[in-house]
Amino acid sequence: MTLSPSDKALVPFVSVDNMMKLVHHIGIEPMLAGLAEYIEADFRRWNLFDKSPRVASHSDEGVIELMPTSDGEVYGFKYVNGHPSNTKAGLQTVTAFGLLANVGNGYPVLLSEMTVLTALRTAATSGMVAKYLAPKGADTMAMIGAGAQSEFQSLAMKALVGITSVRLYDIDAAATAKAARNLAGTGLNIVTCASPEEAIEGAQIITTCTADKQYATILTDNMVGAGVHMNAIGGDCPGKTELAPGVLNRSTIFVEYPEQTRIEGEIQQLDPDHPVTEMWQVLAGEAPGRASQGQITLFDSVGFAIEDFSALRYIRDHIGGSDYYLNLDLLADPDDPRDLFGMVLRAAP
């Protein structure tokens, strides 16, 4: 018996460092577009997947969640937290990691950081949806909330929808300045704004991404005019919203998975039977998307496990033959599968 790990013991692991290197190797906009292709492909085969609301553990400080799914051949899950006050201690609001496994034998085939990857897949999902729901010719986005998501969201809209201008607003002027600085040189016209009202002027796409754990009204009913598309991507837990109910009542609402969105999304403010359209139905041609230029469309996005599954699939397909992963000795592999204890004994010094 050898103490060196065999190939069966090794699982590819993508660290934060290697994820960042992979992003630069591929290019951030091509990677956002590629992730959107994988997400759209999996939305089109939505009925193959196991689906359930994420398993959430809520506290006064935030939430810790597990997000599992499987297409029958591959299983995936993500661990993710959301703690809005973390930034006051110099910590990320969201951290995450994820795993893919072979359904046939249960062996993991990929372990990856997902703090960076979640930001990428969330932006890619927003861009993919806006490609179908935003008004034709949309060239300006209002980005309300200039935290960790804002730059990814802006570049996804550029790559997937073709926007040329982003109007930034955050209650923290330093965050607005940070986002403007990071987006300089990307080819986008960046306008920093002093209020949400100023930010939405002339915008055909409005994205809200704020993180206070409370019912909030970032956009009031009278602020949202006809013909816009909104991505409401902040909030995402019971008791936290961003939009006034009046905005919801005037909008055609699209969601990922209603059973989860009615718990965590903007529509938790509405009656449980308020009509919504699942986005996979639009992509599959089973439901209409934008029906008129004057229509207000709202993507009430809370994030769903299939999007993480898609992102992990993308990473697995793009690290082969590269230096952007490490092999972890993660799985025990005794010479005799029935003799795990003997393997431990033989490792004694």
mmCIF file of C-alpha atoms in Angstrom:
data_model
loop_
_atom_site.group_PDB
_atom_site.id
_atom_site.type_symbol
_atom_site.label_atom_id
_atom_site.label_comp_id
_atom_site.label_asym_id
_atom_site.label_seq_id
_atom_site.Cartn_x
_atom_site.Cartn_y
_atom_site.Cartn_z
ATOM 1 C CA MET A 1 0.000 0.000 0.000
ATOM 2 C CA THR A 2 1.311 3.436 -0.943
ATOM 3 C CA LEU A 3 0.653 6.569 1.103
ATOM 4 C CA SER A 4 0.782 8.806 -1.954
ATOM 5 C CA PRO A 5 -2.697 9.774 -3.157
ATOM 6 C CA SER A 6 -3.918 8.013 -6.282
ATOM 7 C CA ASP A 7 -5.788 9.699 -9.087
ATOM 8 C CA LYS A 8 -9.031 8.527 -7.487
ATOM 9 C CA ALA A 9 -8.256 10.618 -4.407
ATOM 10 C CA LEU A 10 -7.698 13.866 -6.285
ATOM 11 C CA VAL A 11 -10.329 16.526 -6.924
ATOM 12 C CA PRO A 12 -9.635 19.640 -9.019
ATOM 13 C CA PHE A 13 -9.820 22.759 -6.860
ATOM 14 C CA VAL A 14 -10.089 26.313 -8.197
ATOM 15 C CA SER A 15 -8.856 28.810 -5.618
ATOM 16 C CA VAL A 16 -9.657 32.505 -5.560
ATOM 17 C CA ASP A 17 -6.207 33.195 -6.995
ATOM 18 C CA ASN A 18 -6.738 30.785 -9.869
ATOM 19 C CA MET A 19 -10.282 32.024 -10.485
ATOM 20 C CA MET A 20 -8.947 35.545 -10.922
ATOM 21 C CA LYS A 21 -6.233 34.284 -13.268
ATOM 22 C CA LEU A 22 -8.847 32.396 -15.285
ATOM 23 C CA VAL A 23 -10.989 35.538 -15.569
ATOM 24 C CA HIS A 24 -8.048 37.479 -16.995
ATOM 25 C CA HIS A 25 -7.046 34.594 -19.250
ATOM 26 C CA ILE A 26 -10.514 34.416 -20.808
ATOM 27 C CA GLY A 27 -11.360 38.128 -20.473
ATOM 28 C CA ILE A 28 -14.117 39.369 -18.190
ATOM 29 C CA GLU A 29 -16.645 40.232 -20.896
ATOM 30 C CA PRO A 30 -16.118 37.001 -22.878
ATOM 31 C CA MET A 31 -16.391 35.077 -19.593
ATOM 32 C CA LEU A 32 -19.643 36.817 -18.692
ATOM 33 C CA ALA A 33 -20.983 36.002 -22.156
ATOM 34 C CA GLY A 34 -19.826 32.398 -21.851
ATOM 35 C CA LEU A 35 -21.425 31.965 -18.435
ATOM 36 C CA ALA A 36 -24.664 33.423 -19.816
ATOM 37 C CA GLU A 37 -24.622 30.804 -22.601
ATOM 38 C CA TYR A 38 -24.271 27.985 -20.064
ATOM 39 C CA ILE A 39 -27.012 29.432 -17.838
ATOM 40 C CA GLU A 40 -29.366 29.863 -20.778
ATOM 41 C CA ALA A 41 -28.676 26.311 -21.950
ATOM 42 C CA ASP A 42 -29.558 24.940 -18.517
ATOM 43 C CA PHE A 43 -32.679 27.115 -18.266
ATOM 44 C CA ARG A 44 -33.803 25.581 -21.561
ATOM 45 C CA ARG A 45 -33.598 22.101 -19.970
ATOM 46 C CA TRP A 46 -35.112 23.300 -16.681
ATOM 47 C CA ASN A 47 -37.449 20.337 -16.273
ATOM 48 C CA LEU A 48 -34.511 17.905 -16.033
ATOM 49 C CA PHE A 49 -33.290 19.428 -12.768
ATOM 50 C CA ASP A 50 -34.111 18.692 -9.164
ATOM 51 C CA LYS A 51 -35.491 21.928 -7.755
ATOM 52 C CA SER A 52 -36.177 23.129 -4.243
ATOM 53 C CA PRO A 53 -35.887 26.396 -2.318
ATOM 54 C CA ARG A 54 -32.455 26.813 -0.828
ATOM 55 C CA VAL A 55 -31.870 25.570 2.692
ATOM 56 C CA ALA A 56 -31.438 28.754 4.715
ATOM 57 C CA SER A 57 -30.316 29.409 8.267
ATOM 58 C CA HIS A 58 -31.291 32.972 9.197
ATOM 59 C CA SER A 59 -29.925 35.053 12.049
ATOM 60 C CA ASP A 60 -30.136 38.673 13.120
ATOM 61 C CA GLU A 61 -26.822 39.274 11.340
ATOM 62 C CA GLY A 62 -27.536 37.547 8.020
ATOM 63 C CA VAL A 63 -28.125 34.198 6.408
ATOM 64 C CA ILE A 64 -26.175 31.038 5.558
ATOM 65 C CA GLU A 65 -27.566 28.912 2.738
ATOM 66 C CA LEU A 66 -27.037 25.671 0.866
ATOM 67 C CA MET A 67 -28.210 25.568 -2.762
ATOM 68 C CA PRO A 68 -28.352 22.045 -4.264
ATOM 69 C CA THR A 69 -29.520 20.703 -7.626
ATOM 70 C CA SER A 70 -28.913 17.858 -10.079
ATOM 71 C CA ASP A 71 -29.659 17.159 -13.725
ATOM 72 C CA GLY A 72 -29.597 13.407 -13.088
ATOM 73 C CA GLU A 73 -25.999 12.980 -14.189
ATOM 74 C CA VAL A 74 -24.172 15.670 -12.248
ATOM 75 C CA TYR A 75 -24.971 16.954 -8.768
ATOM 76 C CA GLY A 76 -24.004 20.434 -7.611
ATOM 77 C CA PHE A 77 -24.333 22.601 -4.550
ATOM 78 C CA LYS A 78 -23.193 25.992 -3.320
ATOM 79 C CA TYR A 79 -22.549 27.180 0.213
ATOM 80 C CA VAL A 80 -23.183 30.917 0.449
ATOM 81 C CA ASN A 81 -23.711 33.511 3.155
ATOM 82 C CA GLY A 82 -25.153 37.012 3.126
ATOM 83 C CA HIS A 83 -24.162 39.292 5.995
ATOM 84 C CA PRO A 84 -24.803 42.968 5.122
ATOM 85 C CA SER A 85 -22.888 44.389 8.097
ATOM 86 C CA ASN A 86 -19.705 42.467 7.283
ATOM 87 C CA THR A 87 -18.228 45.365 5.328
ATOM 88 C CA LYS A 88 -17.991 47.405 8.554
ATOM 89 C CA ALA A 89 -15.483 44.810 9.779
ATOM 90 C CA GLY A 90 -13.598 44.664 6.486
ATOM 91 C CA LEU A 91 -15.306 41.419 5.451
ATOM 92 C CA GLN A 92 -17.226 40.458 2.309
ATOM 93 C CA THR A 93 -21.024 40.588 2.468
ATOM 94 C CA VAL A 94 -21.142 37.366 0.434
ATOM 95 C CA THR A 95 -18.707 34.441 0.450
ATOM 96 C CA ALA A 96 -19.246 31.125 -1.273
ATOM 97 C CA PHE A 97 -17.809 27.857 -2.496
ATOM 98 C CA GLY A 98 -19.314 25.118 -4.627
ATOM 99 C CA LEU A 99 -18.948 21.529 -5.723
ATOM 100 C CA LEU A 100 -19.880 19.263 -8.620
ATOM 101 C CA ALA A 101 -20.142 15.489 -8.235
ATOM 102 C CA ASN A 102 -20.776 12.462 -10.418
ATOM 103 C CA VAL A 103 -24.280 11.164 -9.682
ATOM 104 C CA GLY A 104 -23.302 7.650 -10.736
ATOM 105 C CA ASN A 105 -20.710 7.103 -8.020
ATOM 106 C CA GLY A 106 -21.069 10.168 -5.796
ATOM 107 C CA TYR A 107 -17.467 11.246 -6.265
ATOM 108 C CA PRO A 108 -16.780 15.006 -6.376
ATOM 109 C CA VAL A 109 -15.310 16.167 -9.676
ATOM 110 C CA LEU A 110 -14.786 19.868 -8.921
ATOM 111 C CA LEU A 111 -14.424 22.086 -5.857
ATOM 112 C CA SER A 112 -14.298 25.804 -6.465
ATOM 113 C CA GLU A 113 -14.357 29.161 -4.776
ATOM 114 C CA MET A 114 -17.611 30.893 -5.615
ATOM 115 C CA THR A 115 -17.302 34.354 -4.103
ATOM 116 C CA VAL A 116 -15.925 35.741 -7.356
ATOM 117 C CA LEU A 117 -17.838 33.189 -9.423
ATOM 118 C CA THR A 118 -21.181 34.083 -7.800
ATOM 119 C CA ALA A 119 -20.675 37.726 -8.750
ATOM 120 C CA LEU A 120 -19.920 36.653 -12.309
ATOM 121 C CA ARG A 121 -22.864 34.254 -12.611
ATOM 122 C CA THR A 122 -25.302 36.734 -11.048
ATOM 123 C CA ALA A 123 -24.272 39.383 -13.551
ATOM 124 C CA ALA A 124 -24.358 36.886 -16.408
ATOM 125 C CA THR A 125 -27.902 35.869 -15.419
ATOM 126 C CA SER A 126 -29.027 39.506 -15.291
ATOM 127 C CA GLY A 127 -27.537 40.150 -18.712
ATOM 128 C CA MET A 128 -29.025 36.997 -20.197
ATOM 129 C CA VAL A 129 -32.499 37.944 -18.938
ATOM 130 C CA ALA A 130 -32.201 41.556 -20.061
ATOM 131 C CA LYS A 131 -31.260 40.345 -23.540
ATOM 132 C CA TYR A 132 -34.824 38.994 -23.772
ATOM 133 C CA LEU A 133 -36.771 41.497 -21.659
ATOM 134 C CA ALA A 134 -35.132 44.910 -22.072
ATOM 135 C CA PRO A 135 -36.637 47.297 -24.633
ATOM 136 C CA LYS A 136 -35.040 47.169 -28.062
ATOM 137 C CA GLY A 137 -32.168 49.580 -28.468
ATOM 138 C CA ALA A 138 -31.563 49.965 -24.730
ATOM 139 C CA ASP A 139 -28.252 51.768 -24.257
ATOM 140 C CA THR A 140 -28.363 53.135 -20.693
ATOM 141 C CA MET A 141 -28.527 51.369 -17.331
ATOM 142 C CA ALA A 142 -29.116 52.886 -13.910
ATOM 143 C CA MET A 143 -27.098 50.983 -11.292
ATOM 144 C CA ILE A 144 -28.645 51.618 -7.858
ATOM 145 C CA GLY A 145 -26.187 50.246 -5.313
ATOM 146 C CA ALA A 146 -22.478 50.389 -6.103
ATOM 147 C CA GLY A 147 -21.253 47.519 -3.973
ATOM 148 C CA ALA A 148 -19.430 44.351 -4.980
ATOM 149 C CA GLN A 149 -21.915 43.469 -7.748
ATOM 150 C CA SER A 150 -22.090 46.784 -9.567
ATOM 151 C CA GLU A 151 -19.115 46.505 -11.913
ATOM 152 C CA PHE A 152 -19.963 42.930 -12.899
ATOM 153 C CA GLN A 153 -23.572 43.919 -13.595
ATOM 154 C CA SER A 154 -22.481 46.871 -15.720
ATOM 155 C CA LEU A 155 -20.072 44.845 -17.836
ATOM 156 C CA ALA A 156 -22.591 42.037 -18.304
ATOM 157 C CA MET A 157 -25.116 44.528 -19.685
ATOM 158 C CA LYS A 158 -22.427 45.873 -22.003
ATOM 159 C CA ALA A 159 -21.413 42.410 -23.202
ATOM 160 C CA LEU A 160 -24.882 40.897 -23.540
ATOM 161 C CA VAL A 161 -27.257 43.793 -24.201
ATOM 162 C CA GLY A 162 -24.963 46.406 -25.714
ATOM 163 C CA ILE A 163 -25.439 49.254 -23.256
ATOM 164 C CA THR A 164 -23.013 52.138 -23.638
ATOM 165 C CA SER A 165 -23.763 54.208 -20.528
ATOM 166 C CA VAL A 166 -24.111 53.443 -16.808
ATOM 167 C CA ARG A 167 -25.581 55.886 -14.304
ATOM 168 C CA LEU A 168 -24.283 55.026 -10.814
ATOM 169 C CA TYR A 169 -25.792 55.813 -7.438
ATOM 170 C CA ASP A 170 -25.075 54.545 -3.939
ATOM 171 C CA ILE A 171 -26.060 56.005 -0.591
ATOM 172 C CA ASP A 172 -22.317 55.841 0.155
ATOM 173 C CA ALA A 173 -20.576 58.304 -2.155
ATOM 174 C CA ALA A 174 -17.294 56.433 -1.676
ATOM 175 C CA ALA A 175 -18.880 53.293 -3.135
ATOM 176 C CA THR A 176 -20.099 55.248 -6.153
ATOM 177 C CA ALA A 177 -16.588 56.631 -6.664
ATOM 178 C CA LYS A 178 -15.118 53.140 -6.329
ATOM 179 C CA ALA A 179 -17.384 51.705 -8.999
ATOM 180 C CA ALA A 180 -16.741 54.642 -11.338
ATOM 181 C CA ARG A 181 -12.994 54.211 -10.880
ATOM 182 C CA ASN A 182 -13.145 50.466 -11.542
ATOM 183 C CA LEU A 183 -15.249 50.919 -14.680
ATOM 184 C CA ALA A 184 -12.993 53.600 -16.161
ATOM 185 C CA GLY A 185 -11.425 52.379 -19.382
ATOM 186 C CA THR A 186 -14.055 49.696 -20.056
ATOM 187 C CA GLY A 187 -15.628 51.626 -22.928
ATOM 188 C CA LEU A 188 -18.686 52.561 -20.899
ATOM 189 C CA ASN A 189 -19.762 56.143 -20.334
ATOM 190 C CA ILE A 190 -19.942 56.385 -16.540
ATOM 191 C CA VAL A 191 -22.141 59.014 -14.891
ATOM 192 C CA THR A 192 -22.074 59.347 -11.099
ATOM 193 C CA CYS A 193 -25.357 60.512 -9.608
ATOM 194 C CA ALA A 194 -26.409 62.092 -6.328
ATOM 195 C CA SER A 195 -29.790 60.378 -5.984
ATOM 196 C CA PRO A 196 -31.773 57.416 -7.309
ATOM 197 C CA GLU A 197 -34.021 59.854 -9.144
ATOM 198 C CA GLU A 198 -31.039 61.292 -10.998
ATOM 199 C CA ALA A 199 -29.658 57.830 -11.762
ATOM 200 C CA ILE A 200 -32.788 56.584 -13.509
ATOM 201 C CA GLU A 201 -33.090 59.605 -15.805
ATOM 202 C CA GLY A 202 -32.980 58.310 -19.375
ATOM 203 C CA ALA A 203 -32.251 54.728 -18.323
ATOM 204 C CA GLN A 204 -34.068 51.904 -20.114
ATOM 205 C CA ILE A 205 -32.634 49.304 -17.704
ATOM 206 C CA ILE A 206 -32.727 49.813 -13.928
ATOM 207 C CA THR A 207 -30.769 47.475 -11.662
ATOM 208 C CA THR A 208 -31.182 47.634 -7.887
ATOM 209 C CA CYS A 209 -28.602 45.899 -5.725
ATOM 210 C CA THR A 210 -28.727 47.019 -2.107
ATOM 211 C CA ALA A 211 -28.069 44.957 0.977
ATOM 212 C CA ASP A 212 -29.786 46.352 4.074
ATOM 213 C CA LYS A 213 -31.649 43.560 5.854
ATOM 214 C CA GLN A 214 -35.009 45.317 6.043
ATOM 215 C CA TYR A 215 -38.049 46.254 4.043
ATOM 216 C CA ALA A 216 -36.828 49.258 2.066
ATOM 217 C CA THR A 217 -38.118 51.386 -0.775
ATOM 218 C CA ILE A 218 -35.274 52.139 -3.148
ATOM 219 C CA LEU A 219 -37.673 52.898 -5.998
ATOM 220 C CA THR A 220 -41.083 54.426 -5.310
ATOM 221 C CA ASP A 221 -44.000 53.895 -7.655
ATOM 222 C CA ASN A 222 -43.799 57.357 -9.213
ATOM 223 C CA MET A 223 -40.096 56.918 -10.066
ATOM 224 C CA VAL A 224 -40.616 54.101 -12.574
ATOM 225 C CA GLY A 225 -41.937 55.118 -15.969
ATOM 226 C CA ALA A 226 -43.337 53.025 -18.796
ATOM 227 C CA GLY A 227 -41.152 50.868 -20.985
ATOM 228 C CA VAL A 228 -38.255 50.126 -18.643
ATOM 229 C CA HIS A 229 -36.785 46.793 -17.642
ATOM 230 C CA MET A 230 -35.802 46.323 -13.993
ATOM 231 C CA ASN A 231 -33.460 43.823 -12.413
ATOM 232 C CA ALA A 232 -34.146 43.631 -8.679
ATOM 233 C CA ILE A 233 -31.165 41.612 -7.476
ATOM 234 C CA GLY A 234 -30.664 42.946 -3.942
ATOM 235 C CA GLY A 235 -32.566 41.833 -0.885
ATOM 236 C CA ASP A 236 -33.035 38.108 -1.256
ATOM 237 C CA CYS A 237 -34.274 37.092 2.152
ATOM 238 C CA PRO A 238 -37.545 37.244 4.088
ATOM 239 C CA GLY A 239 -38.162 40.750 5.348
ATOM 240 C CA LYS A 240 -35.898 42.477 2.831
ATOM 241 C CA THR A 241 -37.126 44.220 -0.290
ATOM 242 C CA GLU A 242 -36.163 47.172 -2.495
ATOM 243 C CA LEU A 243 -39.229 48.154 -4.532
ATOM 244 C CA ALA A 244 -42.517 49.772 -3.559
ATOM 245 C CA PRO A 245 -45.530 47.458 -4.015
ATOM 246 C CA GLY A 246 -46.957 49.900 -6.546
ATOM 247 C CA VAL A 247 -44.005 49.241 -8.849
ATOM 248 C CA LEU A 248 -44.660 45.515 -8.650
ATOM 249 C CA ASN A 249 -48.342 45.910 -9.415
ATOM 250 C CA ARG A 250 -47.570 47.805 -12.624
ATOM 251 C CA SER A 251 -44.935 45.336 -13.790
ATOM 252 C CA THR A 252 -44.921 42.037 -15.626
ATOM 253 C CA ILE A 253 -42.860 39.953 -13.230
ATOM 254 C CA PHE A 254 -40.383 37.251 -14.203
ATOM 255 C CA VAL A 255 -38.703 34.945 -11.692
ATOM 256 C CA GLU A 256 -36.373 31.992 -11.471
ATOM 257 C CA TYR A 257 -38.213 29.598 -9.143
ATOM 258 C CA PRO A 258 -41.493 30.934 -7.691
ATOM 259 C CA GLU A 259 -41.416 28.777 -4.566
ATOM 260 C CA GLN A 260 -38.151 30.461 -3.549
ATOM 261 C CA THR A 261 -38.869 33.944 -4.876
ATOM 262 C CA ARG A 262 -42.174 34.233 -2.988
ATOM 263 C CA ILE A 263 -40.192 33.704 0.224
ATOM 264 C CA GLU A 264 -37.190 35.907 -0.492
ATOM 265 C CA GLY A 265 -37.909 38.211 -3.431
ATOM 266 C CA GLU A 266 -39.759 41.436 -4.020
ATOM 267 C CA ILE A 267 -42.969 39.461 -4.545
ATOM 268 C CA GLN A 268 -43.055 38.478 -0.866
ATOM 269 C CA GLN A 269 -44.947 41.792 -0.598
ATOM 270 C CA LEU A 270 -47.742 40.538 -2.903
ATOM 271 C CA ASP A 271 -50.522 37.986 -2.570
ATOM 272 C CA PRO A 272 -49.227 34.394 -2.754
ATOM 273 C CA ASP A 273 -51.110 33.829 -6.008
ATOM 274 C CA HIS A 274 -49.963 37.012 -7.755
ATOM 275 C CA PRO A 275 -49.114 35.970 -11.333
ATOM 276 C CA VAL A 276 -45.474 35.614 -12.301
ATOM 277 C CA THR A 277 -43.698 34.063 -15.281
ATOM 278 C CA GLU A 278 -40.798 31.670 -14.843
ATOM 279 C CA MET A 279 -37.879 32.781 -16.996
ATOM 280 C CA TRP A 280 -37.199 29.300 -18.302
ATOM 281 C CA GLN A 281 -40.663 29.356 -19.902
ATOM 282 C CA VAL A 282 -39.712 32.444 -21.934
ATOM 283 C CA LEU A 283 -36.491 30.827 -23.137
ATOM 284 C CA ALA A 284 -38.326 27.623 -24.042
ATOM 285 C CA GLY A 285 -40.986 29.523 -25.992
ATOM 286 C CA GLU A 286 -43.743 28.541 -23.562
ATOM 287 C CA ALA A 287 -44.484 32.067 -22.329
ATOM 288 C CA PRO A 288 -44.095 35.568 -23.777
ATOM 289 C CA GLY A 289 -41.338 37.907 -22.691
ATOM 290 C CA ARG A 290 -41.606 41.620 -23.447
ATOM 291 C CA ALA A 291 -44.862 42.158 -25.321
ATOM 292 C CA SER A 292 -44.683 45.920 -25.986
ATOM 293 C CA GLN A 293 -42.327 48.866 -25.772
ATOM 294 C CA GLY A 294 -44.452 50.488 -23.068
ATOM 295 C CA GLN A 295 -44.499 47.442 -20.815
ATOM 296 C CA ILE A 296 -42.601 47.477 -17.513
ATOM 297 C CA THR A 297 -40.749 44.193 -17.068
ATOM 298 C CA LEU A 298 -39.243 43.149 -13.753
ATOM 299 C CA PHE A 299 -36.814 40.301 -13.157
ATOM 300 C CA ASP A 300 -37.232 39.559 -9.452
ATOM 301 C CA SER A 301 -33.978 37.664 -9.112
ATOM 302 C CA VAL A 302 -32.974 35.935 -5.894
ATOM 303 C CA GLY A 303 -30.409 33.564 -7.402
ATOM 304 C CA PHE A 304 -31.103 29.895 -7.931
ATOM 305 C CA ALA A 305 -29.040 26.715 -7.680
ATOM 306 C CA ILE A 306 -29.240 25.943 -11.401
ATOM 307 C CA GLU A 307 -27.317 29.151 -12.135
ATOM 308 C CA ASP A 308 -24.539 27.996 -9.819
ATOM 309 C CA PHE A 309 -24.606 24.559 -11.432
ATOM 310 C CA SER A 310 -24.181 26.222 -14.834
ATOM 311 C CA ALA A 311 -21.292 28.350 -13.595
ATOM 312 C CA LEU A 312 -19.502 25.344 -12.105
ATOM 313 C CA ARG A 313 -20.012 23.450 -15.384
ATOM 314 C CA TYR A 314 -18.439 26.358 -17.226
ATOM 315 C CA ILE A 315 -15.417 26.354 -14.922
ATOM 316 C CA ARG A 316 -14.964 22.604 -15.188
ATOM 317 C CA ASP A 317 -15.035 22.833 -18.989
ATOM 318 C CA HIS A 318 -12.483 25.647 -19.072
ATOM 319 C CA ILE A 319 -9.771 24.493 -16.651
ATOM 320 C CA GLY A 320 -8.842 21.251 -18.406
ATOM 321 C CA GLY A 321 -5.220 21.304 -19.541
ATOM 322 C CA SER A 322 -4.599 24.627 -17.783
ATOM 323 C CA ASP A 323 -2.679 25.775 -14.734
ATOM 324 C CA TYR A 324 -5.751 27.352 -13.159
ATOM 325 C CA TYR A 325 -6.493 24.615 -10.621
ATOM 326 C CA LEU A 326 -4.834 22.417 -8.033
ATOM 327 C CA ASN A 327 -5.468 18.734 -7.358
ATOM 328 C CA LEU A 328 -6.589 18.266 -3.749
ATOM 329 C CA ASP A 329 -6.074 14.984 -1.921
ATOM 330 C CA LEU A 330 -9.716 15.068 -0.837
ATOM 331 C CA LEU A 331 -10.983 11.472 -1.099
ATOM 332 C CA ALA A 332 -9.751 8.436 0.766
ATOM 333 C CA ASP A 333 -8.600 5.682 -1.609
ATOM 334 C CA PRO A 334 -7.467 2.535 0.229
ATOM 335 C CA ASP A 335 -6.120 -0.363 -1.807
ATOM 336 C CA ASP A 336 -9.096 -2.372 -0.531
ATOM 337 C CA PRO A 337 -12.281 -0.246 -0.502
ATOM 338 C CA ARG A 338 -13.479 -2.228 2.525
ATOM 339 C CA ASP A 339 -10.334 -1.541 4.571
ATOM 340 C CA LEU A 340 -10.448 2.167 5.383
ATOM 341 C CA PHE A 341 -9.244 1.525 8.947
ATOM 342 C CA GLY A 342 -6.272 -0.445 7.644
ATOM 343 C CA MET A 343 -5.346 2.489 5.439
ATOM 344 C CA VAL A 344 -5.311 4.740 8.505
ATOM 345 C CA LEU A 345 -3.190 2.257 10.480
ATOM 346 C CA ARG A 346 -0.606 1.960 7.753
ATOM 347 C CA ALA A 347 -0.143 5.744 7.773
ATOM 348 C CA ALA A 348 1.196 5.645 11.350
ATOM 349 C CA PRO A 349 4.670 7.228 11.725
#
